[in-house]
Coordinates of C-alpha atoms in Angstrom, one line a residue:
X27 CA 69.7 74.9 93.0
X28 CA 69.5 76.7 89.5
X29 CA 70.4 80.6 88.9
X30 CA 69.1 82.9 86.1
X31 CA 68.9 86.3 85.2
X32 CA 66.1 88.6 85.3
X33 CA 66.1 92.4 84.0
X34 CA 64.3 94.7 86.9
X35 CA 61.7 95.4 84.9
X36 CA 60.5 92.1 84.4
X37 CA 61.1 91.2 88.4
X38 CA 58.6 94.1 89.3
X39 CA 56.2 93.0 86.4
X40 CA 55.8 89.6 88.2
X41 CA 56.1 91.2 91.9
X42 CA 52.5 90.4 93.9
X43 CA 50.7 88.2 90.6
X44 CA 53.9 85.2 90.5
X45 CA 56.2 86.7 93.3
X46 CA 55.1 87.0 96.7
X47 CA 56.9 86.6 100.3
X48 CA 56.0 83.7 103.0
X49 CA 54.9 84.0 106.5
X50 CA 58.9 83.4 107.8
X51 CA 59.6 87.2 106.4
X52 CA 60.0 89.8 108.7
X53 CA 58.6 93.2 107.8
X54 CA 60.2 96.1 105.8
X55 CA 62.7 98.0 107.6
X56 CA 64.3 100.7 105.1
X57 CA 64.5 103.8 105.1
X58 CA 64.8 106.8 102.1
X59 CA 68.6 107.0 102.5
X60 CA 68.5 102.8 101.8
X61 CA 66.7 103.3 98.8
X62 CA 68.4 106.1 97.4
X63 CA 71.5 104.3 98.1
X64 CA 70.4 101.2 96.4
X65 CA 69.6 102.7 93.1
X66 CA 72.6 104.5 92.8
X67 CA 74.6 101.6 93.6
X68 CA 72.6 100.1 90.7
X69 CA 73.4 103.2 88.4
X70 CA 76.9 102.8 88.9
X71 CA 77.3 99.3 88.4
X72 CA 77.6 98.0 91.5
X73 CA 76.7 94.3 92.6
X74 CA 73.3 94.6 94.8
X75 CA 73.9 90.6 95.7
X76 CA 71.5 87.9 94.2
X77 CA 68.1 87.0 95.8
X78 CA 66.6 83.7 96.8
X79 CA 63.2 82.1 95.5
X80 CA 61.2 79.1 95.6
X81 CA 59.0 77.9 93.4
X82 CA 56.3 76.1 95.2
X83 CA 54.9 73.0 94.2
X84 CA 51.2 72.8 93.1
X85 CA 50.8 70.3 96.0
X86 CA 52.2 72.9 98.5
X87 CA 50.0 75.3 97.8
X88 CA 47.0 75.0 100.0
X89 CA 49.6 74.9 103.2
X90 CA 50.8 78.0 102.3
X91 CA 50.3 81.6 104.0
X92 CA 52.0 83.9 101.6
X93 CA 52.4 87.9 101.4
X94 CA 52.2 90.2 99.2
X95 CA 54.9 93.3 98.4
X96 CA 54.0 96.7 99.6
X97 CA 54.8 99.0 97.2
X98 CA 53.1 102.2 98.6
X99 CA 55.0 102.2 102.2
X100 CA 54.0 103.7 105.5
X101 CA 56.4 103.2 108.3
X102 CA 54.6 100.7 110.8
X103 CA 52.5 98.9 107.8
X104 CA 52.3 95.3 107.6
X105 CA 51.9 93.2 104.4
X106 CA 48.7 92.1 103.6
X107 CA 48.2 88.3 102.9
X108 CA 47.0 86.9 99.7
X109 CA 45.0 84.2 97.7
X110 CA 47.6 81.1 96.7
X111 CA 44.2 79.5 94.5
X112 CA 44.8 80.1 90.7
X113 CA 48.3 81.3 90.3
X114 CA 51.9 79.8 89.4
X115 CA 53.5 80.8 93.1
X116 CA 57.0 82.0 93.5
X117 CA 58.5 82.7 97.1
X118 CA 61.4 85.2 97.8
X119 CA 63.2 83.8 100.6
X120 CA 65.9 86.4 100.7
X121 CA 65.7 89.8 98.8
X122 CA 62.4 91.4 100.5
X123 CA 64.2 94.3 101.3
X124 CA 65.9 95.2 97.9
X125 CA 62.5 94.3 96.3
X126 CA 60.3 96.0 97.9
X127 CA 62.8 98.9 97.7
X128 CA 62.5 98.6 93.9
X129 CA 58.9 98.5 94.1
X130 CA 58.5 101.8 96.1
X131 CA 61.1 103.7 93.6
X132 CA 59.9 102.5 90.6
X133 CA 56.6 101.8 91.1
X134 CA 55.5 103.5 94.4
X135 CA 55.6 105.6 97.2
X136 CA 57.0 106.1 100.9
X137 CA 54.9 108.0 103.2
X138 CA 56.7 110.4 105.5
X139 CA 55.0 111.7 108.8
X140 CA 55.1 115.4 109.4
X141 CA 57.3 116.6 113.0
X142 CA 54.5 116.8 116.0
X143 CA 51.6 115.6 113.8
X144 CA 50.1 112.1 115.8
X145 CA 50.8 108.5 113.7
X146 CA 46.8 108.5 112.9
X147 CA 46.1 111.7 111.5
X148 CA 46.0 111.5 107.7
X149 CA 46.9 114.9 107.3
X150 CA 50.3 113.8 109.3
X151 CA 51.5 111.4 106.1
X152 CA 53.2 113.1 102.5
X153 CA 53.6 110.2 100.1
X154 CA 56.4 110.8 98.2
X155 CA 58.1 110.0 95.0
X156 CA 61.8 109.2 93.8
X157 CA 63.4 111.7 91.4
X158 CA 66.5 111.7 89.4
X159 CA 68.3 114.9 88.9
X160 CA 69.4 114.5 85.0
X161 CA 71.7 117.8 85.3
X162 CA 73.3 116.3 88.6
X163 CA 76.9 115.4 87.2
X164 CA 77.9 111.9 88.9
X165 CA 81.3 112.4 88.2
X166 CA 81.3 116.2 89.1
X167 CA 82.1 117.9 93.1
X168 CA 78.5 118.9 94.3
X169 CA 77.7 120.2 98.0
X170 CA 75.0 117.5 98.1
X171 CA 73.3 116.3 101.4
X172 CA 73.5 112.9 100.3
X173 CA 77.6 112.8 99.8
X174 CA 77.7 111.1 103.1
X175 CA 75.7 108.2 101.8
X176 CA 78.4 107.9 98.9
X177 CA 75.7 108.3 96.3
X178 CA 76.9 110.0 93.4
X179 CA 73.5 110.5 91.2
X180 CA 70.8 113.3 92.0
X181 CA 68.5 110.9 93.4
X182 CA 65.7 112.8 96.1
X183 CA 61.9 111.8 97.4
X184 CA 59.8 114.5 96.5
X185 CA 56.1 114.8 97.6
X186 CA 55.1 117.1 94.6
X187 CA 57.0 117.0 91.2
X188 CA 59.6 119.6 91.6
X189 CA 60.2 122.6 89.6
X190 CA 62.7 122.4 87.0
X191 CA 65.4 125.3 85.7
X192 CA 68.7 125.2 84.7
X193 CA 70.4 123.9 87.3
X194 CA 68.1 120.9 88.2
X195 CA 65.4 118.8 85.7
X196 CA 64.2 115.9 87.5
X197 CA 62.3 112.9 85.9
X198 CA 60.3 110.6 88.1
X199 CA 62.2 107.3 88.2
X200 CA 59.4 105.3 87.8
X201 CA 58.1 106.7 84.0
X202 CA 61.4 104.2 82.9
X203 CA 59.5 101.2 83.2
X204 CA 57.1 103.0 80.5
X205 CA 60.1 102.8 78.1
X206 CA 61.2 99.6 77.5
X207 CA 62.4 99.4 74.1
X208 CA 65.4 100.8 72.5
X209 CA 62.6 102.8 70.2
X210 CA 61.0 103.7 72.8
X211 CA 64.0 105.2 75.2
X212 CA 65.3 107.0 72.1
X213 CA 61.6 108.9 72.1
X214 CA 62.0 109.7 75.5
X215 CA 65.5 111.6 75.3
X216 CA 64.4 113.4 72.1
X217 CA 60.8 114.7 74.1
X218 CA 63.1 115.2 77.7
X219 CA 66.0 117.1 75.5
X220 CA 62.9 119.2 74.4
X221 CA 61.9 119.8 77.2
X222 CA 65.1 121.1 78.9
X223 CA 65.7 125.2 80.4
X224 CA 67.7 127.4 77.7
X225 CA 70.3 128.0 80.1
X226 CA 71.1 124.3 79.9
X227 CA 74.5 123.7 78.3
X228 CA 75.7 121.3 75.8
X229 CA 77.5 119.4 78.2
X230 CA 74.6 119.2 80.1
X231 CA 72.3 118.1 77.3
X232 CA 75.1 115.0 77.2
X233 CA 74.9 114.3 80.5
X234 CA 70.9 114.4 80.5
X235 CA 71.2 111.5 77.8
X236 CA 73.7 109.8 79.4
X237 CA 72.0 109.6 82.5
X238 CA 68.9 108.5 80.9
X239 CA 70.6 105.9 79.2
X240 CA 72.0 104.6 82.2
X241 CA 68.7 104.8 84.2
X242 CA 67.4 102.1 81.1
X243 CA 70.0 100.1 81.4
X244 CA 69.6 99.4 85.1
X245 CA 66.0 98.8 84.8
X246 CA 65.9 97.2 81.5

């Protein structure tokens, strides 16, 4: 048994064209509170754990029933199989949960069903997207729904992009994997600083970068 490290970025790059679960997995269980508590236990530099693969032989292949990642999640759904024919196969044996998890953050949604509305009416299901609050001080004292959880960043599911003022701006978690670089990061501060209410204070302009920073180094 070897280990390495991989940046996030890269893992989700290769998730469902190198990485893909077997047919022992059971399905995702998480719910929003899981993932917001997982990324900010990622934004404040906490160990997450280390995940299992296996890289299949070429011989092993055609015995194989492997799954892929759902990254678009609706309670209830199961993952869909997939082709093992022309691909370098990896299997995650242990970290479905905190992958997929990263998937629908950074890279997805998770559907919520409305109170009363039946499971199979479409109009019942709000797909909704993870949101970072950049004026939300991690540090500070905030009557925040989510201090139960011990999650210290702004981090909320939104169905629509929400409205930004002086007291919240929100950037869509997911437009970090966009902004690899250190070149490109820097361009995103300058356009999000820009961007940013009048009533927002220098400390808060700070804390924006700072936050955005972080968010980058996690991910990248």
């Amino acid at each position: 048994m070897s280990y390495a490290t991989i940046t996030i970025g890269n893992l989700l790059a290769d998730v469902n064209t190198r990485y893909f679960l077997p047919a022992i997995q059971r399905p995702y269980v998480w719910n929003t509170d899981q993932v917001i508590t997982l990324i900010d236990s990622l934004m404040k530099g906490y160990p997450i754990s280390s995940f299992m693969f296996w890289a299949v032989d070429e011989d092993l292949k055609r015995d194989l029933k492997i799954y892929t990642f759902i990254e678009n999640w609706k309670p209830g759904m199961q993952n869909p199989t997939a082709s093992t024919d022309g691909r370098e196969l990896t299997l995650v044996l242990d970290g479905q949960q905190r992958i997929t998890s990263l998937l629908i953050a950074l890279r997805g949604t998770f559907a919520e069903k409305a109170k009363y509305k039946h499971r199979s009416n479409a109009n019942a299901w709000s797909e909704m997207t993870l949101y970072l609050d950049l004026l939300q001080d991690p540090e500070g004292n905030y009557e925040n729904e989510d201090t139960d959880l011990g999650v210290s960043y702004g981090l909320r599911f939104h169905t629509l992009p929400p409205r930004n003022d002086h007291r919240h701006h929100w950037f869509r978690l997911g437009d970090m994997l966009n902004h690899r670089t250190e070149a490109k990061l820097e361009e995103l501060i300058d356009a999000t600083l820009g961007k940013l209410h009048h009533g927002v204070t220098a400390f808060e302009r700070e804390l924006v970068t700072s936050s955005l920073r972080r968010l980058h180094e996690v991910i990248w």
